[in-house]
Coordinates of C-alpha atoms in Angstrom, one line a residue:
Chain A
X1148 CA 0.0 0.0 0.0
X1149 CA 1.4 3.0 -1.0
X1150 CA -0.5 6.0 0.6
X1151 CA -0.4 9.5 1.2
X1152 CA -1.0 9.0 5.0
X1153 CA 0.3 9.0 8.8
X1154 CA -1.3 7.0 11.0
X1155 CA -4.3 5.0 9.6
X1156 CA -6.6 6.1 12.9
X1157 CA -5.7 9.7 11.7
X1158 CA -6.9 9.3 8.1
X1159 CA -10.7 10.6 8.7
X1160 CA -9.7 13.5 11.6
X1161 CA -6.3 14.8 9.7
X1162 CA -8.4 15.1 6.5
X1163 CA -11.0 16.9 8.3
X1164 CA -8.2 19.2 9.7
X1165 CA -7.2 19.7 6.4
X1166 CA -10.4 20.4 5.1
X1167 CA -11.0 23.0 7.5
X1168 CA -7.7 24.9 7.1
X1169 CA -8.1 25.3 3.3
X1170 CA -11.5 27.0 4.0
X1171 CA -11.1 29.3 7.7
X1172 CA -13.5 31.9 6.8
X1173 CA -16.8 29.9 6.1
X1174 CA -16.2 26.2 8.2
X1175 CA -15.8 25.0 11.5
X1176 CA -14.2 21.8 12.7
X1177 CA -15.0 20.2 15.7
X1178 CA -12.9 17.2 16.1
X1179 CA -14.3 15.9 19.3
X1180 CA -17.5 15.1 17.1
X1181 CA -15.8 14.6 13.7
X1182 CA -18.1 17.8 12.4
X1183 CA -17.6 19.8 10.1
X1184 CA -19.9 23.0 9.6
X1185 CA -20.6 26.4 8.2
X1186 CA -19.5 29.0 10.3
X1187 CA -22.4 31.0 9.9
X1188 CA -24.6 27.9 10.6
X1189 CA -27.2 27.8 12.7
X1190 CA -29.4 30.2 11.2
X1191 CA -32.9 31.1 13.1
X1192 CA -34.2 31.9 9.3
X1193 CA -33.4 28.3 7.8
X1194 CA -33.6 25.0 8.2
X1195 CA -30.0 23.1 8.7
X1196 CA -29.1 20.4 6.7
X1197 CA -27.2 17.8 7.8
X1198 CA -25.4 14.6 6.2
X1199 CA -23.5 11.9 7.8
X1200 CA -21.9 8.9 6.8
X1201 CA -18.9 6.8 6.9
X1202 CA -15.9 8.3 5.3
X1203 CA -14.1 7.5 1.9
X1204 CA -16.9 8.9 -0.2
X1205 CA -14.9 12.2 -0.4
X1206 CA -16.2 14.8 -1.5
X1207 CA -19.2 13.1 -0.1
X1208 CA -20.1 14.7 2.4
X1209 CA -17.7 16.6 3.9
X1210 CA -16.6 18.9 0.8
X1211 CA -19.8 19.6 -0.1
X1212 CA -20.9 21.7 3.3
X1213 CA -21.3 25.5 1.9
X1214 CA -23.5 27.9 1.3
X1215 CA -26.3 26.4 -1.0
X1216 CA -25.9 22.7 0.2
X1217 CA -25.1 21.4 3.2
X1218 CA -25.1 23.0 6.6
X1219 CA -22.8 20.7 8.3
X1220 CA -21.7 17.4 7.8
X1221 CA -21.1 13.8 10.5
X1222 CA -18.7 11.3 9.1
X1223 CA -17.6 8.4 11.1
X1224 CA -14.4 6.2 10.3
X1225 CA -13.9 4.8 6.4
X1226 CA -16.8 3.0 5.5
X1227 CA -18.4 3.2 9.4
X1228 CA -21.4 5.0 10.6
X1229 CA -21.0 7.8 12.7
X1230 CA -21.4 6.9 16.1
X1231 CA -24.9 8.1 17.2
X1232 CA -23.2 10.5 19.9
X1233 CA -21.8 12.0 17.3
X1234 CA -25.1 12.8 15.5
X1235 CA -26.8 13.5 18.8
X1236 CA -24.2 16.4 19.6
X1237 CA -23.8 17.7 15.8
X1238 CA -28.1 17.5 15.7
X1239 CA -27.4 19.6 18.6
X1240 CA -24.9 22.2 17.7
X1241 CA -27.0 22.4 14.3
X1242 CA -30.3 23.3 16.2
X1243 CA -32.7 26.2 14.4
X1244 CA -36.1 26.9 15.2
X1245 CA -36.6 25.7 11.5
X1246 CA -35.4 22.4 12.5
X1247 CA -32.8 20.1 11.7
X1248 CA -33.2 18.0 8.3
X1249 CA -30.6 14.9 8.5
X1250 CA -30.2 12.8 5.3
X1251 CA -28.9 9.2 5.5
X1252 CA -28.3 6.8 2.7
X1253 CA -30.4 3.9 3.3
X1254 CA -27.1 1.3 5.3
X1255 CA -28.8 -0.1 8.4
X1256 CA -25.5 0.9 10.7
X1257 CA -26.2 4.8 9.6
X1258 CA -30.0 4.5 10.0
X1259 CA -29.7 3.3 13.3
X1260 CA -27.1 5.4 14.5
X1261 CA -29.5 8.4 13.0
X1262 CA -32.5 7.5 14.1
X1263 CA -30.8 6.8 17.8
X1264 CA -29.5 10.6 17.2
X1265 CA -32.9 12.0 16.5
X1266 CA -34.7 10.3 19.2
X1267 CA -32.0 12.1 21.9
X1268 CA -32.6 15.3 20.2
X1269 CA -36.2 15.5 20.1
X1270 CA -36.3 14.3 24.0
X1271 CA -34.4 17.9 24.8
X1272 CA -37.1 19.4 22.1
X1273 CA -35.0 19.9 19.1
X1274 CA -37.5 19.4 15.8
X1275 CA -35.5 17.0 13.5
X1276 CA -36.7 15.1 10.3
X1277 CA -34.9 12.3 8.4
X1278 CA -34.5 11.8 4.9
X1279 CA -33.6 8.5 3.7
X1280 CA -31.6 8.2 0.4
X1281 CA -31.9 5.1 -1.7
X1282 CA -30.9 5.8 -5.6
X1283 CA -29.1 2.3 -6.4
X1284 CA -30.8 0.1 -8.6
X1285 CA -28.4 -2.6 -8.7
X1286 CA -29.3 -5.1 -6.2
X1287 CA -32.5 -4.8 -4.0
X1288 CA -31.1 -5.7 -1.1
X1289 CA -27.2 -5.8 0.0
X1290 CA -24.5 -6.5 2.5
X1291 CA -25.5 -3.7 4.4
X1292 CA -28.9 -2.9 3.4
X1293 CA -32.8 -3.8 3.8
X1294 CA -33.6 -2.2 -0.1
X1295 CA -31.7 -0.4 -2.2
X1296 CA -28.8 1.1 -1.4
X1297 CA -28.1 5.1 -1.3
X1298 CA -25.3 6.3 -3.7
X1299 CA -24.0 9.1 -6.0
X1300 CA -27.3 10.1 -6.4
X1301 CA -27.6 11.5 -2.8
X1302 CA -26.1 14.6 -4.8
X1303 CA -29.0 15.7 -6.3
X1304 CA -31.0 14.8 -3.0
X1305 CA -28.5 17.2 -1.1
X1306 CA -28.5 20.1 -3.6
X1307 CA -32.4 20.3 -4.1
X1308 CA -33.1 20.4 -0.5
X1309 CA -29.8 22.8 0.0
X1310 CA -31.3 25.4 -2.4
X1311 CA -34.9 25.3 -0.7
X1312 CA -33.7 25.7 2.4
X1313 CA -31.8 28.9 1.5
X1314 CA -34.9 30.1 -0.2
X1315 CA -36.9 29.8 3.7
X1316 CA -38.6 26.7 2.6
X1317 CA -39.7 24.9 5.9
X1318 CA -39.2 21.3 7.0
X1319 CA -42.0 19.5 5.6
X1320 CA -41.4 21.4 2.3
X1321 CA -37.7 20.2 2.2
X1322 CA -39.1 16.3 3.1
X1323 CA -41.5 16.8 0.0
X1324 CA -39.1 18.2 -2.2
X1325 CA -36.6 15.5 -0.9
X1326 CA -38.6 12.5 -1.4
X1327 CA -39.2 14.1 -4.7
X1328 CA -35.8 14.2 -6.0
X1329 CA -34.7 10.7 -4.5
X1330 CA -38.2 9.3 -6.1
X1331 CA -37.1 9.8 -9.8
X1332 CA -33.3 9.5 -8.7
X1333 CA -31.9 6.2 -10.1
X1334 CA -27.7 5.0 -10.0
X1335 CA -25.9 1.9 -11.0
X1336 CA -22.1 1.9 -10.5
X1337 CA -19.4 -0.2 -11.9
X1338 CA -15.9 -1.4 -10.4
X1339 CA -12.9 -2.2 -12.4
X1340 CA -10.4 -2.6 -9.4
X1341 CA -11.1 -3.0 -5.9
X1342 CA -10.4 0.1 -3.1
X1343 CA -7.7 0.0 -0.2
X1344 CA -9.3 1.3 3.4
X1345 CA -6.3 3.0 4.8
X1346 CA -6.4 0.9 8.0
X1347 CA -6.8 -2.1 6.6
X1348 CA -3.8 -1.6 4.5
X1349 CA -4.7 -4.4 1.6
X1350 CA -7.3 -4.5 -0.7
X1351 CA -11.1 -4.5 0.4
X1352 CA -12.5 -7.7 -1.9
X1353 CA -10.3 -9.4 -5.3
X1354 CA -11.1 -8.5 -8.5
X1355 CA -9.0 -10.0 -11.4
X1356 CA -6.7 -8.4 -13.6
X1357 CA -9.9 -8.8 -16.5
X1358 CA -12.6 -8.8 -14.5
X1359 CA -15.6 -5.6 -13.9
X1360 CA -18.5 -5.6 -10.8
X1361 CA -21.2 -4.7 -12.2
X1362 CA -23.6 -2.9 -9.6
X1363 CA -20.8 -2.6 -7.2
X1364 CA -21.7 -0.8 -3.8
X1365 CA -19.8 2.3 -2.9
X1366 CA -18.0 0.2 0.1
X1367 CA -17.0 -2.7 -2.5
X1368 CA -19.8 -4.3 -2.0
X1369 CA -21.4 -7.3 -4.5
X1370 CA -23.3 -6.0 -7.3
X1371 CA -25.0 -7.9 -10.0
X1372 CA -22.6 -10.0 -11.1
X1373 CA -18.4 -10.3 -11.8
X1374 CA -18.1 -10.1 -15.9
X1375 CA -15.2 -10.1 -18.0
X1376 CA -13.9 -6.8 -18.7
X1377 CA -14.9 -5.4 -22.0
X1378 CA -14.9 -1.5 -23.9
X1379 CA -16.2 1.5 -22.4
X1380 CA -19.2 2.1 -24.5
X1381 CA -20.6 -1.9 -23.5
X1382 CA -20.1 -0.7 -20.3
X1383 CA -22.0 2.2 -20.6
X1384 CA -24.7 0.3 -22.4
X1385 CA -25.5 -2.0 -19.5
X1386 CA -25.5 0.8 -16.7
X1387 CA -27.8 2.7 -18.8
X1388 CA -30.4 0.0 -19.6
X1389 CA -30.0 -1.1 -16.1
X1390 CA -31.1 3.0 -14.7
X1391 CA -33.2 3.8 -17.9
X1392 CA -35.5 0.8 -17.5
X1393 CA -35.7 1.0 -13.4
X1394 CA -37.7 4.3 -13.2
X1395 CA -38.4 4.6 -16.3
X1396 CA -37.4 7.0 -18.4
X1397 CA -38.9 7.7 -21.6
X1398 CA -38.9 9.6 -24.4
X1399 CA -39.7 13.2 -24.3
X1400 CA -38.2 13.3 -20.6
X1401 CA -35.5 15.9 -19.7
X1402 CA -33.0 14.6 -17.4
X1403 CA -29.5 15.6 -15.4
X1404 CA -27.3 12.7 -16.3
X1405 CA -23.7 12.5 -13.9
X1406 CA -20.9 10.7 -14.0
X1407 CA -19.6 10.0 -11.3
X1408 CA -16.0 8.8 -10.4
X1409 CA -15.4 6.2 -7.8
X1410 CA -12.0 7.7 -7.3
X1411 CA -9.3 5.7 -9.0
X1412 CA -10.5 6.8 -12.4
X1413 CA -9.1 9.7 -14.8
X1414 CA -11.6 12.4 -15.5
X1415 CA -10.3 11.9 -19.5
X1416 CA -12.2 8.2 -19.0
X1417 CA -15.2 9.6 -17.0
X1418 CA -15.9 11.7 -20.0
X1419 CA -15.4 9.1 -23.0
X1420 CA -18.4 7.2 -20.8
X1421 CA -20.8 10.4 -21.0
X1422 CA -20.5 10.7 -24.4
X1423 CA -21.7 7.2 -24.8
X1424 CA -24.6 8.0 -22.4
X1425 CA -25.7 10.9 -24.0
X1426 CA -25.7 10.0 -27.5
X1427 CA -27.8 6.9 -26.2
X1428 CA -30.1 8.8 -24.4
X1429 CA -30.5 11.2 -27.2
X1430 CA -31.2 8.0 -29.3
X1431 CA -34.1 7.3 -27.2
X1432 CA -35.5 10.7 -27.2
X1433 CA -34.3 11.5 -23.9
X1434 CA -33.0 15.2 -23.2
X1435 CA -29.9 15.6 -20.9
X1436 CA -30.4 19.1 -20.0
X1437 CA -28.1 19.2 -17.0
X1438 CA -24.7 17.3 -17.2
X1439 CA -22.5 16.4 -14.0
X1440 CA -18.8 14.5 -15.1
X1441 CA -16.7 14.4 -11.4
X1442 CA -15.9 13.1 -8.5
X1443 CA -19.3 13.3 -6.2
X1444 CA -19.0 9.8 -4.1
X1445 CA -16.1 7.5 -4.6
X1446 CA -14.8 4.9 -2.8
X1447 CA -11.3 5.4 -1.6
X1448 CA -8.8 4.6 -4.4
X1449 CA -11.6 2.3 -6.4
X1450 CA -11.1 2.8 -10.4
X1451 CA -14.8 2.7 -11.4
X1452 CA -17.7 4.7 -12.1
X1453 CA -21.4 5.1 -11.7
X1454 CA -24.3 6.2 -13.8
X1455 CA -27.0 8.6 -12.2
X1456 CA -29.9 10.1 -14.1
X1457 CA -32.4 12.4 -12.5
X1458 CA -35.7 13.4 -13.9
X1459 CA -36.3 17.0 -14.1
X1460 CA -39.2 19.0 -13.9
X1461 CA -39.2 22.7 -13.5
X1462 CA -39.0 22.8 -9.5
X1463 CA -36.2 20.1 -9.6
X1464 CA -34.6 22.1 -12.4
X1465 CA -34.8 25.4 -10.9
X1466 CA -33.2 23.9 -7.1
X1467 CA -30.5 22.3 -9.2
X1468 CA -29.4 25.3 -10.7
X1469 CA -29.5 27.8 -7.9
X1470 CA -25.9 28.7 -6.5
X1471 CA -24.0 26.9 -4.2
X1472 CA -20.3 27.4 -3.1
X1473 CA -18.7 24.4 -1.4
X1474 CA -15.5 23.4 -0.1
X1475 CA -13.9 21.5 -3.2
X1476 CA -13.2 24.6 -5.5
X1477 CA -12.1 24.6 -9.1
X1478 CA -12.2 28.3 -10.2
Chain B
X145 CA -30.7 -0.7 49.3
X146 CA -32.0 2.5 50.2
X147 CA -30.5 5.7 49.1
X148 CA -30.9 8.4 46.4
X149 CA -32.6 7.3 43.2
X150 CA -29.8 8.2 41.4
X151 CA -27.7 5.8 43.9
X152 CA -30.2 3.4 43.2
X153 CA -29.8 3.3 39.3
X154 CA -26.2 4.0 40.1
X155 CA -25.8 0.3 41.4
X156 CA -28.3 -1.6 38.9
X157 CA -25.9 -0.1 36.2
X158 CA -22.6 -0.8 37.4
X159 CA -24.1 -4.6 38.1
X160 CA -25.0 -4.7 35.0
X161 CA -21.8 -3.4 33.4
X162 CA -20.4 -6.4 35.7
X163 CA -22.0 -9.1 34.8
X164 CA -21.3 -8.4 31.3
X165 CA -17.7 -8.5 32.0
X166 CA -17.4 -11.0 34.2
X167 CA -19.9 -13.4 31.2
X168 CA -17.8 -12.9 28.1
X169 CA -17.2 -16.6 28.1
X170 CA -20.5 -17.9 28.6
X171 CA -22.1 -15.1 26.9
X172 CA -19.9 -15.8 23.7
X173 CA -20.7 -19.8 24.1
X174 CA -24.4 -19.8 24.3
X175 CA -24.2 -17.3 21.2
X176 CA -22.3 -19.6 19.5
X177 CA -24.6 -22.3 19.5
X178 CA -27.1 -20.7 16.7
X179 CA -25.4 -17.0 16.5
X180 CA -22.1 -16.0 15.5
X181 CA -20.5 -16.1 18.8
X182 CA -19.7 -12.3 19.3
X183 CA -22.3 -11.6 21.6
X184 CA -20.2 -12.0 25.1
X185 CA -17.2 -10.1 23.3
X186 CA -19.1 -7.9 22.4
X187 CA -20.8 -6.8 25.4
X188 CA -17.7 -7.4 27.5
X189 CA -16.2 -5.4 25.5
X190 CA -19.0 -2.1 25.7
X191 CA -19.3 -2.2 29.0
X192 CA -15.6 -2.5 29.9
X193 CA -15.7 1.3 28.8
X194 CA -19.0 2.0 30.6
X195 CA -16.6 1.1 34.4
X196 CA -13.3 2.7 32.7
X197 CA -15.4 5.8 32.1
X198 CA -17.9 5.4 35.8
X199 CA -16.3 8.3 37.8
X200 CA -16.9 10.9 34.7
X201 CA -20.3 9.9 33.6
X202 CA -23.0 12.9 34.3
X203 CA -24.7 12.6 37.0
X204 CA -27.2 15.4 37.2
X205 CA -30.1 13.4 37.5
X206 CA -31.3 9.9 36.4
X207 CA -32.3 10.8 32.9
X208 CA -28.9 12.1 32.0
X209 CA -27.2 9.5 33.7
X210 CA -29.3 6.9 32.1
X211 CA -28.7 8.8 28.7
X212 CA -25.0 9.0 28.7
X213 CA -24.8 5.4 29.5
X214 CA -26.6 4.9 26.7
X215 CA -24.7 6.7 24.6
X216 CA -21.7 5.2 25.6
X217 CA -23.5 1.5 25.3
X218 CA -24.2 2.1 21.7
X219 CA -21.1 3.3 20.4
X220 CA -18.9 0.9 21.9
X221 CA -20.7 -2.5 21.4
X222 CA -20.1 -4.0 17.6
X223 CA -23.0 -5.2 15.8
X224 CA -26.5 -4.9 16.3
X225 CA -26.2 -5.7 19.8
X226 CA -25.0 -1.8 20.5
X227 CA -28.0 0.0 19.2
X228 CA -30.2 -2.3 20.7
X229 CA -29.0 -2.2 23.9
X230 CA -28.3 1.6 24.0
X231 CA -31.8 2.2 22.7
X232 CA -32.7 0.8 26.2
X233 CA -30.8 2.5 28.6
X234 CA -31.4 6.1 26.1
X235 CA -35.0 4.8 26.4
X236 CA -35.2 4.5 29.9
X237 CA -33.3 8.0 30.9
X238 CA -35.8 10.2 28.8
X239 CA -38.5 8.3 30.7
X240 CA -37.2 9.0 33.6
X241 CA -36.1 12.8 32.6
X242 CA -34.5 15.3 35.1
X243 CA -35.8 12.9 38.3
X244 CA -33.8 12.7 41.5
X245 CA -36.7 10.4 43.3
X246 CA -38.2 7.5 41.3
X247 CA -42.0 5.7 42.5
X248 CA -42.4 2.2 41.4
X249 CA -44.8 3.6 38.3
X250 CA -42.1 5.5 37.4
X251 CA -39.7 2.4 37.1
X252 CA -42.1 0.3 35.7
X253 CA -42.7 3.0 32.8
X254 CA -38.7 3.4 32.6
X255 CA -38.5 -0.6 31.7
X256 CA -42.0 -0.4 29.1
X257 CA -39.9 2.6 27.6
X258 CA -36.8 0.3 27.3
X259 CA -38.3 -2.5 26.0
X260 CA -40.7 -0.6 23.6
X261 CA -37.6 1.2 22.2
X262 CA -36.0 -2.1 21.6
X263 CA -39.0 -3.6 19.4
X264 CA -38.8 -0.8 17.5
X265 CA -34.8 -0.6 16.9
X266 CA -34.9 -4.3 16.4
X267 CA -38.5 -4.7 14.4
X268 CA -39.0 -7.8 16.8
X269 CA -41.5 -8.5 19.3
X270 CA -42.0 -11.5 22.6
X271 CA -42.0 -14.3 21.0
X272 CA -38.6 -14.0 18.5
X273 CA -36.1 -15.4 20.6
X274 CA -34.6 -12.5 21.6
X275 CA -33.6 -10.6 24.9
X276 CA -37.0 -9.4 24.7
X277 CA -38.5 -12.9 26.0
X278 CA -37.1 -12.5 29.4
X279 CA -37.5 -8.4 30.1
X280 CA -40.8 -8.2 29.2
X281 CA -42.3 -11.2 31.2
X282 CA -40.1 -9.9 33.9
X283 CA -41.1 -6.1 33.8
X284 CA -44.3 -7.4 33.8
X285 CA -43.6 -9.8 37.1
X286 CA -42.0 -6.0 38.7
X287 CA -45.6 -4.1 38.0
X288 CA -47.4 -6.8 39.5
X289 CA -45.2 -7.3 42.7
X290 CA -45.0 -3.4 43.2
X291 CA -48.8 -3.3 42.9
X292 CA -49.0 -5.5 45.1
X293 CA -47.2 -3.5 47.5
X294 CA -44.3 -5.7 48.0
X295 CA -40.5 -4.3 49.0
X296 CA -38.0 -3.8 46.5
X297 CA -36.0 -7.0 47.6
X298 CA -38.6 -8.9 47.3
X299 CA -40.0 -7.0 44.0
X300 CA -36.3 -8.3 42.7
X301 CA -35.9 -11.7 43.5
X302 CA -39.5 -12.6 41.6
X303 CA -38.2 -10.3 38.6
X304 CA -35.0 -12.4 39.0
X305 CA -37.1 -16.0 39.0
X306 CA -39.2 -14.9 36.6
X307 CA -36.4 -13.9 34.1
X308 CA -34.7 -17.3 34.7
X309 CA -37.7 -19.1 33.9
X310 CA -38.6 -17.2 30.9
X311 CA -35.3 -17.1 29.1
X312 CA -35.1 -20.9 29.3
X313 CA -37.9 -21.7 28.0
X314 CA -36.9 -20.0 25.0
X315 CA -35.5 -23.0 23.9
X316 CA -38.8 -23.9 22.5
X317 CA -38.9 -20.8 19.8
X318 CA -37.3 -20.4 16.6
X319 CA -35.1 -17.3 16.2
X320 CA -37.2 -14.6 14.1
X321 CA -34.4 -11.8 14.4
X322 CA -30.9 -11.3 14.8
X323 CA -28.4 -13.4 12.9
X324 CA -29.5 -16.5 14.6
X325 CA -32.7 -16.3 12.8
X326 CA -30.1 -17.5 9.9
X327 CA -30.4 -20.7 11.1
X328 CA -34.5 -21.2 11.4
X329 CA -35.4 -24.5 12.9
X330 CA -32.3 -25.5 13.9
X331 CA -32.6 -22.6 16.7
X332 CA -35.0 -24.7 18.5
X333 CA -33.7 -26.8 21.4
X334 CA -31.2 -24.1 22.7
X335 CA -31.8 -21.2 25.1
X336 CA -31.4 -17.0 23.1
X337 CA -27.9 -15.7 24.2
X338 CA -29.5 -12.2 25.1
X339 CA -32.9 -13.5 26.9
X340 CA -30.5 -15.7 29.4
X341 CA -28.2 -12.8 29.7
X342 CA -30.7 -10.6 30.9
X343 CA -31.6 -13.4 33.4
X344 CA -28.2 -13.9 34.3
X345 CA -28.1 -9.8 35.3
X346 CA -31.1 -9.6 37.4
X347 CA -29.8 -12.6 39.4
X348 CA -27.1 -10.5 40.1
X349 CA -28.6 -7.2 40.7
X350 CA -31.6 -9.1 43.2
X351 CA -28.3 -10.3 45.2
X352 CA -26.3 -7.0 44.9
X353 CA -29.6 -4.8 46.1
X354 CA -29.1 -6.8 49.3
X355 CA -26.0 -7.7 49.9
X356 CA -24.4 -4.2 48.7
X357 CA -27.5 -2.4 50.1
X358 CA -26.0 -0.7 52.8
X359 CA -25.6 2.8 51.8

């Protein structure tokens, strides 16, 4: 394992120090919780939103708290739910009148440790919701999971509800508009190597030299099956039939498509997928209106990728394209 | 025992904590019949941090005791054993809230709040083969002997009996939940790891209210 690290139990806090140091005027970092928020959070105006999750999904969650997205965000170790102390005290420092909106992607360890989280804080009168993120249409249920698991797709979840709630929307507006977005959300990923947790120090699962998982899970996880390793544009053609034919989506939709790299890939390779995506969808009169080709949820070091598509409407459209300015900064 | 409520809880806690530790084996070997054998290891090893941490814990008042303990329960146990039971002991302290004197209805709605929150964490219910088969017989015994107007020693040692008696005859159910349910029918014939824990620790705390009972 070669690794830009020093110790492997410091992986998840000295990131988090980094994080905060690159970015002094609009986060805080609390390391006795793991948290990471906006400085100017909580507001009494607006609701704070909130996202935990195990770690290794960078810039998921933790690059992606800003103005426009999320409020604050509760990691726990690579690939581990937070503890639920950890979401009972950031649920806590997050507090607004408005409440406190905490979105999970649906892994049992998370939901419990959220659920656990919200219980404390309502007992001491806090008003918290949760949203439950479940986008992955690759295996029903998994490892980790009962249903489908929540991946990539989160994003869109995360921004749509981010935007609302800077525009005053309350709570139960921010659960509709939630469940919306995650409702005609769909995601299958694909691994071409496996991923190397930092304190394990040796590769998570095997995966031959020529072989792909198709439907992998964003901790390595079993997808739909182990297949020989073939050109980009098959590739593409399988995730897309898989998502397409989930929701579905049909012609005369408009849809955000993303690409999403699982961390060990080259952008160059993310974008010779989306062209194959999009002149397929266009094919089959479907209308990418909003593109996304990046990093959004990875896993560790994995070389890999996954598919999202999003149907749009005008409210969807309108959230997705309101501002946001986050941590991971390219301009 | 007599003294504070807080005391009170104060010793059914650290009994508790105890028995775990001093269990792993056993624990571990009746889970390993049908389970996966972590379940003494795994306790032992949440509430070794529960007595490293004692002198610090928050003592305010019941609730936040209760709460903290909780906390603590949840994060350090591996597996589904933590959140289940945390969920208890959180449970219980925001039934009791910011109380410094407990009645008998009050501890009675402490252990329905415990075991209500641990159906709903775990989706299970008496009758799964779970830890659930001797607390709830047993919390029921505790209404009925505090109704009854009996004292608290003698409220214990029937809660104690009847958790024995309960958790042993869950060797007639089939596991419905937890990862022994993995193994259906062949669960039958041996007693649930978590219902004869939870016998094992009232034993001890009926003997500990009476022999440690002198503050």
């Amino acid at each position: 394992m070669k690794k830009f690290i020093n110790d492997p139990q410091q992986f998840v806090p000295e990131m988090l120090e980094g994080i905060a140091l690159a970015n002094p005027d609009t986060l805080r970092y609390l390391p006795e919780y793991n948290l990471l928020m906006r400085a100017d959070s909580p507001r009494e105006d607006k609701v704070s939103i909130v996202q935990g999750s195990g770690s290794g999904h960078e810039p998921a969650h933790v690059m992606i708290v800003g103005k426009g997205m999320l409020d604050a965000a509760c990691p726990g170790d690579v690939f581990a739910a937070p503890p639920m102390d950890y979401v009972y005290e950031t649920t806590k420092k997050l507090a607004s009148p408005k409440g406190v909106l905490l979105l999970v992607n649906n892994y049992t360890g998370d939901r419990m440790a959220f659920d656990m989280g919200k219980e404390m804080a309502e007992a001491e009168g806090i008003r918290v919701e949760i949203l439950t993120i479940n986008d992955d249409v690759a295996v029903k249920d998994s490892l980790y999971t009962v249903g489908r698991r929540g991946v990539a797709g989160n994003f869109f979840v995360i921004k749509a509800v981010g935007a609302a709630s800077e525009q005053g929307a309350d709570i139960e507006e921010l659960l509709r508009i939630g469940n919306k977005v995650n409702d005609v959300t769909r995601t299958m990923g694909v691994a071409l190597t496996s991923c190397t947790p930092p304190a394990k120090g040796s590769t998570l699962f095997e995966l031959g030299e020529d072989e792909i998982e198709m439907g992998v899970g964003i901790h390595g996880e079993p997808g739909r099956k182990r297949m020989k390793m073939t050109n980009a544009d098959a590739i593409v053609d399988e995730l897309l039939e898989a998502v397409v034919t989930d929701l579905p989506y049909s012609s005369g939709d408009d849809v955000a498509l993303m690409i999403n790299g699982l961390g060990g890939t080259p952008i160059s390779e993310l974008y010779i997928l989306y062209r194959r995506a999009h002149q397929k969808l266009t094919e089959q009169g479907i209308k990418v209106t909003r593109s996304y080709v990046n990093e959004y949820c990875t896993s560790l070091d994995m070389a890999g990728a996954s598919l999202t598509l999003v149907k749009l409407d005008d409210e969807i459209d309108a959230l997705l394209g309101a501002p946001a300015e986050v941590a991971v900064r390219v301009f | 025992m007599s003294g504070t409520a807080l005391q009170q809880v104060e010793l059914v806690v650290r009994t508790i904590a105890q028995t775990a530790v001093d269990n792993e084996k056993y624990f571990g070997d009746l889970d390993a019949v049908v389970g996966d054998g972590d379940f003494g290891y795994s306790l032992a090893r949440g509430f070794e941090k529960v007595l490293e941490g004692w002198d610090d814990i928050d003592r305010t008042d019941v609730g936040a005791f209760l709460k903290k303990i909780g906390m603590i329960v949840t994060s350090r146990i591996g597996g589904t054993s933590g959140p289940i039971w945390g969920t208890a002991f959180m449970k219980a302290g925001i039934s009791a809230g910011p109380a410094n004197e407990l009645s008998g209805e009050q501890v009675v709605a402490m252990l329905r709040a415990a075991t209500d929150g641990i159906k709903a964490r775990g989706q299970s219910d008496v009758g799964d083969k779970t830890l659930l088969d001797a607390l709830v017989p047993m919390t029921d015994a505790i209404e009925r002997e505090l109704a009854s107007g009996a004292d608290h020693a003698a409220v214990l040692a029937v809660a104690a009996t009847t958790a024995r008696t309960a958790a042993e005859a869950t060797s007639e159910l089939v596991a419905r939940r937890g990862r022994a349910s993995y193994t259906g029918e062949r669960s039958r014939g041996s007693v649930d790891a978590g219902a004869m824990g939870v016998a094992v620790i009232v034993e001890r705390i009926s003997h500990a209210w009476t022999t440690e009972g002198a503050s």
